[in-house]
PDB file of C-alpha atoms in Angstrom:
ATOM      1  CA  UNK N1020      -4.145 -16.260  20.427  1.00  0.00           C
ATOM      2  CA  UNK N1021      -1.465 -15.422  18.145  1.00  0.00           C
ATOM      3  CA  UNK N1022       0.830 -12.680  18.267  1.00  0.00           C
ATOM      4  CA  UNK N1023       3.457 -11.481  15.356  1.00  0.00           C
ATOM      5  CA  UNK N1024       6.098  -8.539  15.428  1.00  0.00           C
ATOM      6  CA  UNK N1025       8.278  -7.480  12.360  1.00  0.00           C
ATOM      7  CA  UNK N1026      10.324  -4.908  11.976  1.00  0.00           C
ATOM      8  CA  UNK N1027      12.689  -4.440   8.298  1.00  0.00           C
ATOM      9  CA  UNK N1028      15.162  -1.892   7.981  1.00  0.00           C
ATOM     10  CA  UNK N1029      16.358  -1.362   4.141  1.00  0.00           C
ATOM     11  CA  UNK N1030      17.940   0.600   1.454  1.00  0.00           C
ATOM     12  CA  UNK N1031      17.434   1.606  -2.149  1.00  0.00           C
ATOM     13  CA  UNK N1032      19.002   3.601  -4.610  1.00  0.00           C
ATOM     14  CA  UNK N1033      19.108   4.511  -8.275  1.00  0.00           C
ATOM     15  CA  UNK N1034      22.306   5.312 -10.376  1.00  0.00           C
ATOM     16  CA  UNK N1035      21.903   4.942 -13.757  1.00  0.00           C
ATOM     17  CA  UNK N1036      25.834   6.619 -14.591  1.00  0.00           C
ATOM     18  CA  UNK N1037      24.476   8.769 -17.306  1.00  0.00           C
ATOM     19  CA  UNK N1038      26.393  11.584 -18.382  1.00  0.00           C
ATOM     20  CA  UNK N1039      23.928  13.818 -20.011  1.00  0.00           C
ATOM     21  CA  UNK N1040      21.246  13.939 -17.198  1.00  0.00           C
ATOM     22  CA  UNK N1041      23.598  13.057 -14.119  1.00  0.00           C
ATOM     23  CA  UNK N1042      20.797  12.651 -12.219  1.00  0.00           C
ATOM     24  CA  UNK N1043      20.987   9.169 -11.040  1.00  0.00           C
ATOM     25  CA  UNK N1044      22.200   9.368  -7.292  1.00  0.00           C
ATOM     26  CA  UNK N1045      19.155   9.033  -5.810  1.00  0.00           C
ATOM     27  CA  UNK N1046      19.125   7.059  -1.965  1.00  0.00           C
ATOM     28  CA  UNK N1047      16.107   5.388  -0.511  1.00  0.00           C
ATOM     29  CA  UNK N1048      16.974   4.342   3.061  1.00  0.00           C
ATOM     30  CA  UNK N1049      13.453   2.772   4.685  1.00  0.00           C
ATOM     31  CA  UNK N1050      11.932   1.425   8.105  1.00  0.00           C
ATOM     32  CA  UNK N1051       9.451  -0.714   8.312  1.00  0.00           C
ATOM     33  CA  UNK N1052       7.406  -1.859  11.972  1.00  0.00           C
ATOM     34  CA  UNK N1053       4.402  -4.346  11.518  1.00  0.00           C
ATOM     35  CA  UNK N1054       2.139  -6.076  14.529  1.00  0.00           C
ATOM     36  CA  UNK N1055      -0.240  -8.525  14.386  1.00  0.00           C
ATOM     37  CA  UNK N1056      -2.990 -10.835  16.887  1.00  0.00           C
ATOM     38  CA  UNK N1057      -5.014 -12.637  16.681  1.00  0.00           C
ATOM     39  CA  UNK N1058      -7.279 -14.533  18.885  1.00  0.00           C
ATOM     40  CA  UNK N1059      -7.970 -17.441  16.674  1.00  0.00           C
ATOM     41  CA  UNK N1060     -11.577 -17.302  17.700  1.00  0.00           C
ATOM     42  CA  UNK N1061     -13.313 -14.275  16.997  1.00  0.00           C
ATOM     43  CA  UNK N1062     -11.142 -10.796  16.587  1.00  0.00           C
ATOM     44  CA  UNK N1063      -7.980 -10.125  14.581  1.00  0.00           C
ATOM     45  CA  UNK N1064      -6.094  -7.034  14.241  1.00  0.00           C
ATOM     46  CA  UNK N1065      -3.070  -6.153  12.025  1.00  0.00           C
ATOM     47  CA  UNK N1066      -0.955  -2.592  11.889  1.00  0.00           C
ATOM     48  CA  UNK N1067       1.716  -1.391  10.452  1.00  0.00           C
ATOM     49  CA  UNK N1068       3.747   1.669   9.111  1.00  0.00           C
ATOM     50  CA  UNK N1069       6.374   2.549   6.755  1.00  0.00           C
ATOM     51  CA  UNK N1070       8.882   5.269   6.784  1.00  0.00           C
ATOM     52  CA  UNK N1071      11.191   6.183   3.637  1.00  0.00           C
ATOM     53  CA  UNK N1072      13.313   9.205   3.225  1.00  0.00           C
ATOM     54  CA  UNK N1073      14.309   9.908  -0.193  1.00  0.00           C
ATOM     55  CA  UNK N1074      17.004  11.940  -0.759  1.00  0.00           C
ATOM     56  CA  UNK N1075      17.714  12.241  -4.603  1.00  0.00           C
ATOM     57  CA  UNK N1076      20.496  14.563  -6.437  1.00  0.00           C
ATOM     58  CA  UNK N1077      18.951  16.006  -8.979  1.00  0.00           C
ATOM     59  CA  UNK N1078      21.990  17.720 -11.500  1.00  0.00           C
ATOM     60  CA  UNK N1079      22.353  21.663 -11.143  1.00  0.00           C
ATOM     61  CA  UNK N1080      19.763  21.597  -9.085  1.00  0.00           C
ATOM     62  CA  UNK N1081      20.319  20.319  -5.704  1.00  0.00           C
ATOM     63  CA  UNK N1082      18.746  17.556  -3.772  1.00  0.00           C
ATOM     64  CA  UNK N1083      15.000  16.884  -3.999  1.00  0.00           C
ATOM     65  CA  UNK N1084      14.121  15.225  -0.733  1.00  0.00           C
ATOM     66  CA  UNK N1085      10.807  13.762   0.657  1.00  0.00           C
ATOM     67  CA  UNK N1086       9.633  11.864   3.530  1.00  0.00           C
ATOM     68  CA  UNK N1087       7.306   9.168   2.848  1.00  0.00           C
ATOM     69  CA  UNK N1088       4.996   8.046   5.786  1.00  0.00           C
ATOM     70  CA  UNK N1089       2.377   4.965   5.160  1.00  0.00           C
ATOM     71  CA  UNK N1090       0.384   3.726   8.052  1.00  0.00           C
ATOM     72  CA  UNK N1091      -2.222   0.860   7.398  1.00  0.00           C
ATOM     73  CA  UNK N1092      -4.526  -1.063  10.310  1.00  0.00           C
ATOM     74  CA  UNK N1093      -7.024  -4.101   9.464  1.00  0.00           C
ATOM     75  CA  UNK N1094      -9.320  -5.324  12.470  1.00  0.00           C
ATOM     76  CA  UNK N1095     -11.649  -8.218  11.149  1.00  0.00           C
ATOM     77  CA  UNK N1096     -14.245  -9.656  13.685  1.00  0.00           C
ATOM     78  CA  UNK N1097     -15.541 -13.252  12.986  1.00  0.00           C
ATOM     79  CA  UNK N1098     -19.181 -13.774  13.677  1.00  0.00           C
ATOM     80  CA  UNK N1099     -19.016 -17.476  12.709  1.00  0.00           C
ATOM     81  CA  UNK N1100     -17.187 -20.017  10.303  1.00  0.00           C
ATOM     82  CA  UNK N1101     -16.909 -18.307   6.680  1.00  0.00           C
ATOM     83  CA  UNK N1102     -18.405 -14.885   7.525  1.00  0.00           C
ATOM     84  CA  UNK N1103     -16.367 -11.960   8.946  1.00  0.00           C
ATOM     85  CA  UNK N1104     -16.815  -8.351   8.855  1.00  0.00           C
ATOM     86  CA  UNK N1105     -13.601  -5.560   8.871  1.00  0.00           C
ATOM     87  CA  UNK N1106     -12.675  -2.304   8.390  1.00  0.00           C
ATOM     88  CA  UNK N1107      -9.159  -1.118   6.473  1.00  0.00           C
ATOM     89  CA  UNK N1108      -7.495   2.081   7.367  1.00  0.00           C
ATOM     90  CA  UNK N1109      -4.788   2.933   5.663  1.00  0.00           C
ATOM     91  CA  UNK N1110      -3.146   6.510   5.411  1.00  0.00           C
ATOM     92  CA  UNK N1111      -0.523   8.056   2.898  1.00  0.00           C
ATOM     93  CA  UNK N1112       2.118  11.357   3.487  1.00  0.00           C
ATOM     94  CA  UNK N1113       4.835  12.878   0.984  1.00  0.00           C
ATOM     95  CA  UNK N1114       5.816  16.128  -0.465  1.00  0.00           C
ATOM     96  CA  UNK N1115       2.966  16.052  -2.787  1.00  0.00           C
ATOM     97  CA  UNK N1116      -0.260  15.083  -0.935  1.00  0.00           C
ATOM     98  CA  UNK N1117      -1.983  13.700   2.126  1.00  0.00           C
ATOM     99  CA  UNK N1118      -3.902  10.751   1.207  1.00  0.00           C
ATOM    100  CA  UNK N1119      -6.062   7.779   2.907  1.00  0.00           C
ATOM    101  CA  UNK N1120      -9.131   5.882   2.749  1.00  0.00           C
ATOM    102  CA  UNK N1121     -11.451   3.892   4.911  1.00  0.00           C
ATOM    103  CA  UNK N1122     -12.493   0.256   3.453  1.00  0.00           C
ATOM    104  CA  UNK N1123     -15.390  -1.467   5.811  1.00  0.00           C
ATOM    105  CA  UNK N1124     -16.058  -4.578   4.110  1.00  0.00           C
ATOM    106  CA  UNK N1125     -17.736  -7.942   5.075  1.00  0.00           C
ATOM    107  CA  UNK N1126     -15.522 -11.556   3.911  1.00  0.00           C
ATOM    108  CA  UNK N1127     -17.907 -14.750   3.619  1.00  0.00           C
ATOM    109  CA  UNK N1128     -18.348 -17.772   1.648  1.00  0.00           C
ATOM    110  CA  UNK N1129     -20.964 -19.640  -0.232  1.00  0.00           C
ATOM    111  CA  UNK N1130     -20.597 -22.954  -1.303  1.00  0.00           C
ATOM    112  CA  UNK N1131     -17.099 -23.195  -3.517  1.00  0.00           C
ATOM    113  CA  UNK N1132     -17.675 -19.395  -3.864  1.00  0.00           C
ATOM    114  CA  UNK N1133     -15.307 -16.514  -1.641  1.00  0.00           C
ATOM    115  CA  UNK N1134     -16.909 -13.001  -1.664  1.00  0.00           C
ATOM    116  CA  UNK N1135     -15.284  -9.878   0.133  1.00  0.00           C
ATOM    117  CA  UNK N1136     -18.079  -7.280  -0.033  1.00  0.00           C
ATOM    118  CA  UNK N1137     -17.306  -3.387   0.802  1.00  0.00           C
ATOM    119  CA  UNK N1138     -16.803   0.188  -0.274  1.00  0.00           C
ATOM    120  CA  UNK N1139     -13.831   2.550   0.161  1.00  0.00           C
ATOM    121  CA  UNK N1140     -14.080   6.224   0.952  1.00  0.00           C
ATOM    122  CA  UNK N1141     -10.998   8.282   0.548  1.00  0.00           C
ATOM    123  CA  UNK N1142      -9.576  10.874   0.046  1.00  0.00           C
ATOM    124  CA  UNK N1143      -6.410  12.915  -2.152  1.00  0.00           C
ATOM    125  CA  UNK N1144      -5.545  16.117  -1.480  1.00  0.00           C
ATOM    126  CA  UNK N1145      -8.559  18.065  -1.737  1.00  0.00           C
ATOM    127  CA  UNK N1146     -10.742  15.273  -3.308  1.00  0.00           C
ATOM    128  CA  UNK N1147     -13.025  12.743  -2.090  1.00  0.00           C
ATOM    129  CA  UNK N1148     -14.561   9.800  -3.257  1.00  0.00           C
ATOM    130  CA  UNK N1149     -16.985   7.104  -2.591  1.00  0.00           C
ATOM    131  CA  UNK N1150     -16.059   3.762  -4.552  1.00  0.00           C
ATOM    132  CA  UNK N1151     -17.357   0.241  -4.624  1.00  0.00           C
ATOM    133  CA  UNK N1152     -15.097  -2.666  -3.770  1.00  0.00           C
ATOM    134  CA  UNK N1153     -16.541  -6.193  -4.818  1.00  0.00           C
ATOM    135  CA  UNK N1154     -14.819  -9.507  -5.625  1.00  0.00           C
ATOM    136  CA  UNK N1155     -15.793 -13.041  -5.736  1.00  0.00           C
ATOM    137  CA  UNK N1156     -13.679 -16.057  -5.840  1.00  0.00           C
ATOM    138  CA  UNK N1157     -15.029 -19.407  -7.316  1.00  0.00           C
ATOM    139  CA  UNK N1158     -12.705 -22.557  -6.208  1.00  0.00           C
ATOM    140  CA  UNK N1159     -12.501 -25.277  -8.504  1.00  0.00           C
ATOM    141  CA  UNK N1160     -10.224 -28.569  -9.454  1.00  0.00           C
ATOM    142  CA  UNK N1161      -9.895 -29.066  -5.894  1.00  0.00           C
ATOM    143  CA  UNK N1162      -8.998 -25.957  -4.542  1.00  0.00           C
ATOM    144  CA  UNK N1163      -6.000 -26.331  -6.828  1.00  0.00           C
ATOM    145  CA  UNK N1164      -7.180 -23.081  -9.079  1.00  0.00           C
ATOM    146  CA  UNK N1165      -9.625 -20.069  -8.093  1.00  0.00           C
ATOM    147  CA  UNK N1166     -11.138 -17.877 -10.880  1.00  0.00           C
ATOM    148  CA  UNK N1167     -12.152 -14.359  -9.521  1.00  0.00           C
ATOM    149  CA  UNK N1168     -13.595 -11.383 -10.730  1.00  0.00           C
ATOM    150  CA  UNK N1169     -14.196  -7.884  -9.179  1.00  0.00           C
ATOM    151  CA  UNK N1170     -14.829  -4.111  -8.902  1.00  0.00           C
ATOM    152  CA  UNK N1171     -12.572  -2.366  -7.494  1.00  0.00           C
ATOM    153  CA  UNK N1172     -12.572   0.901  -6.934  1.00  0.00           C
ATOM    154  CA  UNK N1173      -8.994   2.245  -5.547  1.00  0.00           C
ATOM    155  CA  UNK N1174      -7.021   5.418  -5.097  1.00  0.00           C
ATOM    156  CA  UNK N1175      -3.481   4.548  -6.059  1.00  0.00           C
ATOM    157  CA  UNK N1176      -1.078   6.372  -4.252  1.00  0.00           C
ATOM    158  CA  UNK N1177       2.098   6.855  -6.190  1.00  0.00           C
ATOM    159  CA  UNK N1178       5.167   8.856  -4.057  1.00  0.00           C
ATOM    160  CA  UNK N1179       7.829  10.379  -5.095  1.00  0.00           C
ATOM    161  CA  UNK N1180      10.464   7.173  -5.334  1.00  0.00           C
ATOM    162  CA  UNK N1181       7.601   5.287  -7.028  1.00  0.00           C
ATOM    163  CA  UNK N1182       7.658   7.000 -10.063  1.00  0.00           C
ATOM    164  CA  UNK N1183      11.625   7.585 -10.002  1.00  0.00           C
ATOM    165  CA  UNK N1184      11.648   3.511 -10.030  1.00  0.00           C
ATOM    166  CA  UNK N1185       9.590   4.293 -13.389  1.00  0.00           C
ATOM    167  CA  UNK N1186      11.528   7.084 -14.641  1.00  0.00           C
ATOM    168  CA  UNK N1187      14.852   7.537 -12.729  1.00  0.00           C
ATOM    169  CA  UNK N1188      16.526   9.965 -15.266  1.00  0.00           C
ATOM    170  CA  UNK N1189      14.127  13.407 -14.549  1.00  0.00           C
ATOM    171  CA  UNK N1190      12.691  15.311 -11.887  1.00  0.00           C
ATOM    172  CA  UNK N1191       9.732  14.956 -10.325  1.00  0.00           C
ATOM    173  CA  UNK N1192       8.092  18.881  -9.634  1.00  0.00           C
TER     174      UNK N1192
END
């Protein structure tokens, strides 16, 4: 089998040097710890998680600060050449919601064509949902180009340093 271990410490930050909304000192440090195995025969399994603290000084106001936690496992068993069956996990904290979802979902192939057939339930906050999640992959000139098309049905988790990437000058409430 095969074994893999990563780990990735990093920073961002924002400073845009504006005057007016003097709000662009915001700090990003982050960890980040992945595993993987796999047996090469029949079972795989891959893990990870993700921690960012965000520290961000928002003008007059003080620091807004969050802690970002993202945990995500895949374990994919391989009943024979071209058809395997696996379950997601993958689970979301911040300051503004609790979030996760579940994705079991079964990978084969057909000829030139790829499909990776599922559903994902999950949940926001309060809210849950049931959601199909369908794609198929055609190969063609030689496995040189793929054409795909899907339904996907996703809950996208946006934290508090993802939308101050997108709009670094105000204050997320």
């Amino acid at each position: 089998g095969k074994v893999g271990l990563r780990a990735i410490l990093g920073y961002d930050g924002i400073f845009t040097g504006h005057e007016l909304y003097r709000n662009g000192n915001c700090h990003a440090p982050s960890a980040q710890l992945s595993f993987a195995y796999d047996t090469g025969a029949m079972f795989s399994y891959s893990g990870g998680a993700t921690y960012r603290y965000v520290n961000d000084w928002i003008s007059g106001l003080g620091p807004m600060q969050d802690h970002e936690v993202k945990a995500d496992a895949s374990v994919n068993v391989r009943f024979r050449e071209g058809y395997t069956v696996g379950t997601d996990l993958t689970f979301v904290y911040n300051t503004f919601y609790t979030a996760g979802n579940v994705h079991p979902h079964a990978m084969f192939s057909v000829g030139a064509f790829d499909c990776d057939a599922g559903f994902r339930i999950g949940w926001v906050a309060d809210s849950f949902s049931i959601r199909p999640d369908v794609t198929a992959k055609v190969r063609v000139l030689k496995d040189y180009l793929r054409i795909y098309a899907g339904a996907v049905g996703l809950d996208h988790y946006t934290t508090y340093w993802d939308y101050k990437k997108l709009a670094h000058r105000y204050q997320v409430s």
